[in-house]
mmCIF file of C-alpha atoms and ligand atoms in Angstrom:
data_model
loop_
_atom_site.group_PDB
_atom_site.id
_atom_site.type_symbol
_atom_site.label_atom_id
_atom_site.label_comp_id
_atom_site.label_asym_id
_atom_site.label_seq_id
_atom_site.Cartn_x
_atom_site.Cartn_y
_atom_site.Cartn_z
ATOM 1 C CA UNK B 1 -9.688 -9.922 15.898
ATOM 2 C CA UNK B 2 -11.462 -7.422 18.134
ATOM 3 C CA UNK B 3 -8.604 -4.994 18.762
ATOM 4 C CA UNK B 4 -4.915 -4.659 17.976
ATOM 5 C CA UNK B 5 -4.011 -3.977 21.593
ATOM 6 C CA UNK B 6 -0.311 -4.860 22.098
ATOM 7 C CA UNK B 7 -0.098 -6.396 18.605
ATOM 8 C CA UNK B 8 3.012 -5.602 16.554
ATOM 9 C CA UNK B 9 2.088 -3.891 13.271
ATOM 10 C CA UNK B 10 4.831 -3.142 10.716
ATOM 11 C CA UNK B 11 3.912 -0.526 8.098
ATOM 12 C CA UNK B 12 6.032 0.374 5.056
ATOM 13 C CA UNK B 13 5.574 3.832 3.541
ATOM 14 C CA UNK B 14 4.626 5.125 6.995
ATOM 15 C CA UNK B 15 6.287 8.530 6.527
ATOM 16 C CA UNK B 16 3.278 10.174 4.849
ATOM 17 C CA UNK B 17 -0.271 9.873 3.505
ATOM 18 C CA UNK B 18 -2.046 6.541 3.875
ATOM 19 C CA UNK B 19 0.795 4.799 5.741
ATOM 20 C CA UNK B 20 1.005 7.589 8.340
ATOM 21 C CA UNK B 21 -2.782 7.576 8.765
ATOM 22 C CA UNK B 22 -2.807 3.773 9.151
ATOM 23 C CA UNK B 23 -0.095 4.074 11.813
ATOM 24 C CA UNK B 24 -2.239 6.562 13.764
ATOM 25 C CA UNK B 25 -5.310 4.313 13.419
ATOM 26 C CA UNK B 26 -3.492 1.145 14.558
ATOM 27 C CA UNK B 27 -1.813 3.063 17.422
ATOM 28 C CA UNK B 28 -5.198 4.430 18.547
ATOM 29 C CA UNK B 29 -6.354 0.803 18.673
ATOM 30 C CA UNK B 30 -3.474 -0.089 21.021
ATOM 31 C CA UNK B 31 -1.010 -1.555 18.516
ATOM 32 C CA UNK B 32 2.757 -1.167 18.733
ATOM 33 C CA UNK B 33 3.803 0.135 15.305
ATOM 34 C CA UNK B 34 7.053 -0.255 13.415
ATOM 35 C CA UNK B 35 7.245 2.671 11.005
ATOM 36 C CA UNK B 36 9.320 2.199 7.859
ATOM 37 C CA UNK B 37 10.187 4.382 4.853
ATOM 38 C CA UNK B 38 13.257 6.327 3.714
ATOM 39 C CA UNK B 39 12.545 9.766 5.253
ATOM 40 C CA UNK B 40 13.596 9.318 8.881
ATOM 41 C CA UNK B 41 12.597 12.850 10.010
ATOM 42 C CA UNK B 42 9.087 12.382 8.616
ATOM 43 C CA UNK B 43 8.846 8.959 10.296
ATOM 44 C CA UNK B 44 9.765 10.616 13.613
ATOM 45 C CA UNK B 45 6.972 13.159 13.127
ATOM 46 C CA UNK B 46 4.475 10.381 12.367
ATOM 47 C CA UNK B 47 5.623 8.504 15.477
ATOM 48 C CA UNK B 48 4.989 11.636 17.589
ATOM 49 C CA UNK B 49 1.497 11.994 16.053
ATOM 50 C CA UNK B 50 0.557 8.470 17.211
ATOM 51 C CA UNK B 51 -1.009 7.621 20.554
ATOM 52 C CA UNK B 52 1.724 6.742 23.088
ATOM 53 C CA UNK B 53 4.629 7.705 20.758
ATOM 54 C CA UNK B 54 7.300 5.987 22.861
ATOM 55 C CA UNK B 55 5.842 2.537 22.151
ATOM 56 C CA UNK B 56 6.445 2.842 18.404
ATOM 57 C CA UNK B 57 9.666 2.210 16.539
ATOM 58 C CA UNK B 58 11.152 4.006 13.526
ATOM 59 C CA UNK B 59 12.938 1.590 11.189
ATOM 60 C CA UNK B 60 14.442 3.226 8.077
ATOM 61 C CA UNK B 61 13.928 1.081 4.992
ATOM 62 C CA UNK B 62 14.152 1.454 1.241
ATOM 63 C CA UNK B 63 11.738 -1.160 -0.133
ATOM 64 C CA UNK B 64 13.639 -1.228 -3.434
ATOM 65 C CA UNK B 65 16.898 -2.277 -1.696
ATOM 66 C CA UNK B 66 15.891 -5.931 -1.580
ATOM 67 C CA UNK B 67 19.287 -7.130 -0.318
ATOM 68 C CA UNK B 68 18.734 -5.258 2.988
ATOM 69 C CA UNK B 69 15.357 -6.830 3.795
ATOM 70 C CA UNK B 70 16.558 -10.102 5.334
ATOM 71 C CA UNK B 71 18.635 -8.231 7.898
ATOM 72 C CA UNK B 72 15.797 -5.762 8.667
ATOM 73 C CA UNK B 73 13.299 -8.579 9.247
ATOM 74 C CA UNK B 74 15.839 -10.294 11.534
ATOM 75 C CA UNK B 75 16.259 -7.077 13.548
ATOM 76 C CA UNK B 76 12.490 -6.652 13.915
ATOM 77 C CA UNK B 77 12.044 -10.195 15.258
ATOM 78 C CA UNK B 78 15.097 -9.911 17.578
ATOM 79 C CA UNK B 79 14.468 -6.403 18.912
ATOM 80 C CA UNK B 80 10.660 -5.978 18.796
ATOM 81 C CA UNK B 81 9.188 -9.471 18.501
ATOM 82 C CA UNK B 82 6.964 -11.419 16.090
ATOM 83 C CA UNK B 83 5.005 -9.305 13.619
ATOM 84 C CA UNK B 84 1.226 -9.755 13.917
ATOM 85 C CA UNK B 85 0.337 -7.520 10.944
ATOM 86 C CA UNK B 86 2.535 -6.451 8.031
ATOM 87 C CA UNK B 87 1.154 -3.608 5.905
ATOM 88 C CA UNK B 88 2.976 -3.270 2.579
ATOM 89 C CA UNK B 89 2.016 0.234 1.558
ATOM 90 C CA UNK B 90 5.087 1.977 0.058
ATOM 91 C CA UNK B 91 4.317 3.204 -3.415
ATOM 92 C CA UNK B 92 5.078 5.654 -6.176
ATOM 93 C CA UNK B 93 2.654 7.085 -8.748
ATOM 94 C CA UNK B 94 3.056 7.605 -12.489
ATOM 95 C CA UNK B 95 2.058 10.260 -15.030
ATOM 96 C CA UNK B 96 3.302 9.168 -18.422
ATOM 97 C CA UNK B 97 2.376 7.481 -21.667
ATOM 98 C CA UNK B 98 2.857 3.722 -22.035
ATOM 99 C CA UNK B 99 5.035 4.261 -25.121
ATOM 100 C CA UNK B 100 6.939 7.296 -23.836
ATOM 101 C CA UNK B 101 7.842 5.987 -20.373
ATOM 102 C CA UNK B 102 11.426 4.748 -20.388
ATOM 103 C CA UNK B 103 12.141 1.140 -19.360
ATOM 104 C CA UNK B 104 14.282 2.300 -16.434
ATOM 105 C CA UNK B 105 11.234 4.115 -15.059
ATOM 106 C CA UNK B 106 9.016 1.066 -15.623
ATOM 107 C CA UNK B 107 11.537 -0.959 -13.603
ATOM 108 C CA UNK B 108 11.769 1.674 -10.825
ATOM 109 C CA UNK B 109 7.998 1.722 -10.345
ATOM 110 C CA UNK B 110 7.768 -2.092 -10.360
ATOM 111 C CA UNK B 111 10.689 -2.288 -7.897
ATOM 112 C CA UNK B 112 8.913 -0.056 -5.350
ATOM 113 C CA UNK B 113 5.245 -0.953 -5.867
ATOM 114 C CA UNK B 114 5.440 -4.673 -6.661
ATOM 115 C CA UNK B 115 8.763 -6.282 -5.702
ATOM 116 C CA UNK B 116 9.080 -3.785 -2.826
ATOM 117 C CA UNK B 117 5.841 -5.254 -1.447
ATOM 118 C CA UNK B 118 6.633 -8.888 -2.268
ATOM 119 C CA UNK B 119 10.141 -8.865 -0.776
ATOM 120 C CA UNK B 120 9.223 -8.019 2.861
ATOM 121 C CA UNK B 121 5.909 -9.926 2.565
ATOM 122 C CA UNK B 122 7.538 -13.250 1.653
ATOM 123 C CA UNK B 123 10.095 -12.966 4.482
ATOM 124 C CA UNK B 124 7.520 -12.020 7.126
ATOM 125 C CA UNK B 125 4.803 -14.402 5.859
ATOM 126 C CA UNK B 126 7.263 -17.304 6.195
ATOM 127 C CA UNK B 127 7.748 -16.457 9.875
ATOM 128 C CA UNK B 128 3.986 -15.995 10.368
ATOM 129 C CA UNK B 129 3.364 -19.442 8.848
ATOM 130 C CA UNK B 130 5.969 -20.990 11.195
ATOM 131 C CA UNK B 131 4.189 -19.381 14.141
ATOM 132 C CA UNK B 132 0.742 -20.287 12.787
ATOM 133 C CA UNK B 133 -0.696 -16.753 12.838
ATOM 134 C CA UNK B 134 -0.418 -13.350 11.241
ATOM 135 C CA UNK B 135 -1.986 -11.022 8.708
ATOM 136 C CA UNK B 136 -0.500 -9.425 5.609
ATOM 137 C CA UNK B 137 -2.217 -6.295 4.307
ATOM 138 C CA UNK B 138 -1.395 -5.231 0.753
ATOM 139 C CA UNK B 139 -2.272 -1.650 -0.199
ATOM 140 C CA UNK B 140 -3.162 -1.926 -3.872
ATOM 141 C CA UNK B 141 -5.446 0.573 -5.666
ATOM 142 C CA UNK B 142 -8.652 0.806 -7.677
ATOM 143 C CA UNK B 143 -6.016 0.718 -10.451
ATOM 144 C CA UNK B 144 -5.186 -2.799 -9.284
ATOM 145 C CA UNK B 145 -8.538 -3.824 -10.786
ATOM 146 C CA UNK B 146 -8.992 -1.381 -13.668
ATOM 147 C CA UNK B 147 -6.434 0.198 -15.989
ATOM 148 C CA UNK B 148 -6.614 3.824 -17.100
ATOM 149 C CA UNK B 149 -4.568 5.859 -19.604
ATOM 150 C CA UNK B 150 -1.239 7.474 -18.599
ATOM 151 C CA UNK B 151 -0.746 5.124 -15.639
ATOM 152 C CA UNK B 152 0.290 1.928 -17.474
ATOM 153 C CA UNK B 153 3.117 0.828 -15.158
ATOM 154 C CA UNK B 154 1.332 1.974 -12.007
ATOM 155 C CA UNK B 155 -1.722 -0.092 -13.042
ATOM 156 C CA UNK B 156 0.521 -3.043 -13.957
ATOM 157 C CA UNK B 157 2.310 -2.890 -10.588
ATOM 158 C CA UNK B 158 -0.989 -2.891 -8.697
ATOM 159 C CA UNK B 159 -2.546 -5.656 -10.857
ATOM 160 C CA UNK B 160 0.598 -7.693 -10.171
ATOM 161 C CA UNK B 161 0.034 -7.280 -6.427
ATOM 162 C CA UNK B 162 -3.383 -8.963 -6.758
ATOM 163 C CA UNK B 163 -1.834 -11.897 -8.602
ATOM 164 C CA UNK B 164 0.880 -12.426 -6.009
ATOM 165 C CA UNK B 165 -1.096 -11.772 -2.832
ATOM 166 C CA UNK B 166 -4.060 -13.936 -3.961
ATOM 167 C CA UNK B 167 -1.620 -16.844 -4.404
ATOM 168 C CA UNK B 168 -0.030 -16.112 -1.027
ATOM 169 C CA UNK B 169 -3.481 -16.278 0.609
ATOM 170 C CA UNK B 170 -4.296 -19.590 -1.058
ATOM 171 C CA UNK B 171 -0.929 -21.107 -0.088
ATOM 172 C CA UNK B 172 -0.838 -20.036 3.558
ATOM 173 C CA UNK B 173 -4.489 -19.882 4.664
ATOM 174 C CA UNK B 174 -4.309 -23.305 6.337
ATOM 175 C CA UNK B 175 -1.180 -22.181 8.225
ATOM 176 C CA UNK B 176 -2.952 -19.294 9.962
ATOM 177 C CA UNK B 177 -1.821 -16.471 7.661
ATOM 178 C CA UNK B 178 -4.559 -14.093 6.513
ATOM 179 C CA UNK B 179 -4.221 -11.742 3.523
ATOM 180 C CA UNK B 180 -6.245 -8.546 3.061
ATOM 181 C CA UNK B 181 -5.949 -6.526 -0.138
ATOM 182 C CA UNK B 182 -7.063 -2.898 0.204
ATOM 183 C CA UNK B 183 -7.890 -0.875 -2.941
ATOM 184 C CA UNK B 184 -8.034 2.866 -2.228
ATOM 185 C CA UNK B 185 -9.785 5.242 -4.624
ATOM 186 C CA UNK B 186 -8.705 8.912 -4.560
ATOM 187 C CA UNK B 187 -7.244 9.705 -1.148
ATOM 188 C CA UNK B 188 -5.908 13.163 -0.165
ATOM 189 C CA UNK B 189 -2.139 12.515 -0.058
ATOM 190 C CA UNK B 190 0.942 13.666 -1.945
ATOM 191 C CA UNK B 191 1.126 10.545 -4.151
ATOM 192 C CA UNK B 192 0.834 12.600 -7.366
ATOM 193 C CA UNK B 193 3.507 15.079 -6.174
ATOM 194 C CA UNK B 194 6.135 12.312 -6.287
ATOM 195 C CA UNK B 195 4.601 10.518 -9.291
ATOM 196 C CA UNK B 196 7.188 9.769 -11.977
ATOM 197 C CA UNK B 197 6.910 11.303 -15.452
ATOM 198 C CA UNK B 198 8.068 9.452 -18.569
ATOM 199 C CA UNK B 199 11.672 10.668 -18.084
ATOM 200 C CA UNK B 200 11.802 9.935 -14.345
ATOM 201 C CA UNK B 201 11.293 13.500 -13.086
ATOM 202 C CA UNK B 202 8.559 14.097 -10.509
ATOM 203 C CA UNK B 203 5.095 15.522 -11.336
ATOM 204 C CA UNK B 204 5.618 18.001 -8.481
ATOM 205 C CA UNK B 205 2.098 18.949 -7.416
ATOM 206 C CA UNK B 206 -1.011 17.398 -5.908
ATOM 207 C CA UNK B 207 -3.495 16.502 -8.666
ATOM 208 C CA UNK B 208 -7.081 17.870 -8.318
ATOM 209 C CA UNK B 209 -8.620 14.394 -7.913
ATOM 210 C CA UNK B 210 -6.401 13.831 -4.864
ATOM 211 C CA UNK B 211 -7.047 17.326 -3.460
ATOM 212 C CA UNK B 212 -10.775 16.547 -3.476
ATOM 213 C CA UNK B 213 -10.247 12.907 -2.433
ATOM 214 C CA UNK B 214 -11.098 11.167 0.830
ATOM 215 C CA UNK B 215 -9.276 12.324 3.960
ATOM 216 C CA UNK B 216 -6.448 9.863 4.739
ATOM 217 C CA UNK B 217 -7.464 9.419 8.391
ATOM 218 C CA UNK B 218 -11.078 8.656 7.373
ATOM 219 C CA UNK B 219 -9.709 6.147 4.854
ATOM 220 C CA UNK B 220 -7.461 4.569 7.508
ATOM 221 C CA UNK B 221 -10.312 4.076 9.990
ATOM 222 C CA UNK B 222 -12.401 2.348 7.273
ATOM 223 C CA UNK B 223 -9.446 0.232 6.197
ATOM 224 C CA UNK B 224 -8.794 -0.792 9.803
ATOM 225 C CA UNK B 225 -12.392 -2.032 10.143
ATOM 226 C CA UNK B 226 -11.949 -4.211 7.045
ATOM 227 C CA UNK B 227 -8.521 -5.426 8.217
ATOM 228 C CA UNK B 228 -9.967 -6.324 11.622
ATOM 229 C CA UNK B 229 -12.666 -8.391 9.885
ATOM 230 C CA UNK B 230 -9.931 -10.069 7.827
ATOM 231 C CA UNK B 231 -11.735 -9.177 4.610
ATOM 232 C CA UNK B 232 -10.082 -10.713 1.532
ATOM 233 C CA UNK B 233 -10.437 -7.519 -0.538
ATOM 234 C CA UNK B 234 -11.976 -4.119 0.100
ATOM 235 C CA UNK B 235 -12.457 -1.016 -2.081
ATOM 236 C CA UNK B 236 -12.478 2.315 -0.189
ATOM 237 C CA UNK B 237 -12.995 5.734 -1.738
ATOM 238 C CA UNK B 238 -15.555 7.923 -3.481
ATOM 239 C CA UNK B 239 -17.635 7.131 -6.596
ATOM 240 C CA UNK B 240 -14.461 6.247 -8.553
ATOM 241 C CA UNK B 241 -14.391 2.880 -6.801
ATOM 242 C CA UNK B 242 -17.575 1.860 -8.694
ATOM 243 C CA UNK B 243 -15.516 1.832 -11.898
ATOM 244 C CA UNK B 244 -14.393 -1.640 -10.781
ATOM 245 C CA UNK B 245 -17.998 -2.882 -10.982
ATOM 246 C CA UNK B 246 -18.566 -1.144 -14.350
ATOM 247 C CA UNK B 247 -15.492 -2.933 -15.701
ATOM 248 C CA UNK B 248 -16.633 -6.263 -14.236
ATOM 249 C CA UNK B 249 -20.218 -6.153 -15.501
ATOM 250 C CA UNK B 250 -19.984 -3.910 -18.601
ATOM 251 C CA UNK B 251 -16.399 -4.193 -19.893
ATOM 252 C CA UNK B 252 -17.199 -2.831 -23.372
ATOM 253 C CA UNK B 253 -18.784 0.285 -21.892
ATOM 254 C CA UNK B 254 -15.842 0.718 -19.513
ATOM 255 C CA UNK B 255 -13.312 0.458 -22.355
ATOM 256 C CA UNK B 256 -15.180 3.117 -24.329
ATOM 257 C CA UNK B 257 -15.450 5.516 -21.384
ATOM 258 C CA UNK B 258 -11.880 5.074 -20.138
ATOM 259 C CA UNK B 259 -10.388 6.321 -23.439
ATOM 260 C CA UNK B 260 -11.298 9.857 -22.435
ATOM 261 C CA UNK B 261 -9.910 9.604 -18.913
ATOM 262 C CA UNK B 262 -7.202 12.072 -17.951
ATOM 263 C CA UNK B 263 -4.956 14.217 -20.085
ATOM 264 C CA UNK B 264 -1.704 13.251 -21.758
ATOM 265 C CA UNK B 265 1.050 14.533 -19.399
HETATM 266 N N1 NAP L 1 -3.525 8.480 -2.494
HETATM 267 C C1 NAP L 1 -4.287 7.777 -3.305
HETATM 268 O O1 NAP L 1 -5.251 8.292 -3.893
HETATM 269 C C2 NAP L 1 -3.999 6.312 -3.522
HETATM 270 C C3 NAP L 1 -4.910 5.585 -4.282
HETATM 271 C C4 NAP L 1 -4.694 4.232 -4.498
HETATM 272 C C5 NAP L 1 -3.582 3.614 -3.945
HETATM 273 N N2 NAP L 1 -2.702 4.339 -3.214
HETATM 274 C C6 NAP L 1 -1.529 3.624 -2.673
HETATM 275 O O2 NAP L 1 -1.356 3.923 -1.303
HETATM 276 C C7 NAP L 1 0.032 3.767 -0.968
HETATM 277 C C8 NAP L 1 0.477 4.983 -0.170
HETATM 278 O O3 NAP L 1 0.434 6.124 -1.017
HETATM 279 P P1 NAP L 1 0.018 7.578 -0.486
HETATM 280 O O4 NAP L 1 -1.155 8.001 -1.252
HETATM 281 O O5 NAP L 1 -0.006 7.614 0.979
HETATM 282 O O6 NAP L 1 1.242 8.431 -1.080
HETATM 283 P P2 NAP L 1 2.440 9.196 -0.351
HETATM 284 O O7 NAP L 1 1.930 10.134 0.666
HETATM 285 O O8 NAP L 1 3.299 9.710 -1.456
HETATM 286 O O9 NAP L 1 3.208 8.003 0.409
HETATM 287 C C9 NAP L 1 4.031 7.106 -0.264
HETATM 288 C C10 NAP L 1 4.865 6.414 0.802
HETATM 289 O O10 NAP L 1 5.701 5.437 0.138
HETATM 290 C C11 NAP L 1 7.023 5.598 0.628
HETATM 291 N N3 NAP L 1 8.008 5.180 -0.342
HETATM 292 C C12 NAP L 1 8.162 5.583 -1.631
HETATM 293 N N4 NAP L 1 9.258 5.011 -2.158
HETATM 294 C C13 NAP L 1 9.791 4.203 -1.196
HETATM 295 C C14 NAP L 1 10.935 3.365 -1.119
HETATM 296 N N5 NAP L 1 11.769 3.199 -2.171
HETATM 297 N N6 NAP L 1 11.170 2.696 0.042
HETATM 298 C C15 NAP L 1 10.347 2.852 1.106
HETATM 299 N N7 NAP L 1 9.261 3.628 1.102
HETATM 300 C C16 NAP L 1 8.995 4.308 -0.041
HETATM 301 C C17 NAP L 1 7.155 7.078 0.955
HETATM 302 O O11 NAP L 1 8.164 7.265 1.948
HETATM 303 P P3 NAP L 1 9.647 7.837 1.747
HETATM 304 O O12 NAP L 1 9.622 8.791 0.600
HETATM 305 O O13 NAP L 1 9.950 8.447 3.072
HETATM 306 O O14 NAP L 1 10.478 6.620 1.486
HETATM 307 C C18 NAP L 1 5.784 7.365 1.553
HETATM 308 O O15 NAP L 1 5.764 7.053 2.912
HETATM 309 C C19 NAP L 1 0.772 3.578 -2.286
HETATM 310 O O16 NAP L 1 1.054 2.206 -2.480
HETATM 311 C C20 NAP L 1 -0.235 4.042 -3.334
HETATM 312 O O17 NAP L 1 -0.047 3.424 -4.576
HETATM 313 C C21 NAP L 1 -2.874 5.663 -3.002
#
């Protein structure tokens, strides 16, 4: 696809960070964006920061309220039209030990990061397959390919995305549905501010690796290029993204090095 001019692009987690930057990038390319997340005021601000704000639609959505998704998808198709690109991007971070993190918190993170991506994706992908065209973009993470200490459930939720979205691609590729999995490295957003600690409270500040990470708008422009080329999987970030190759080609070395990564929260 050369440009997203007049294409309908639905982005979850569009109220901040990567989702907001992707909305601006798609809008600059001529797309009509549907912006979803829980914070309606922030979504309005993102809409106003996009090119031609009046073309874009704010659609409040909690990705962990699965029972509401059928109705939301119906409204999108009735009121806006068929979705050309669905970006499942909503996510929550984690700072907590694998043993210490309570099961309720494990479930909350999986509900947002994994099932909260799967639920809208399966509903929209079904309609794309009926129509014979569409693209689903899953925002995973470098942690969808490698696991690090103190992020066990976050890593699990992102690894799970690869499992599910790879199957989706294989099942629907001959029905015109493309799947792109994007793995960001460290991007400058507030992901760590809202990251959940072992007891469910929020970390509360932006971690240094995110402060010095890639600018979200730079990331979004690179991601858009890969999405346009319908790449199956792309890794975007600084040197941290090469950890995926270290793990792939020298797993013993990776497992030794990763033990010292990060500090116990
Ligand atoms: N920043 C990085 O370095 C990095 C690296 C790898 C992967 N990622 C991934 O990139 C994605 C975006 O993260 P970000 O860095 O842009 O962080 P962010 O600025 O904290 O954005 C997270 C987004 O997810 C939304 N969200 C959280 N819970 C939700 C829920 N229950 N329902 C609907 N939306 C929800 C938030 O909106 P509301 O609070 O308004 O609902 C917000 O728009 C995440 O999937 C994250 O795992 C980020």
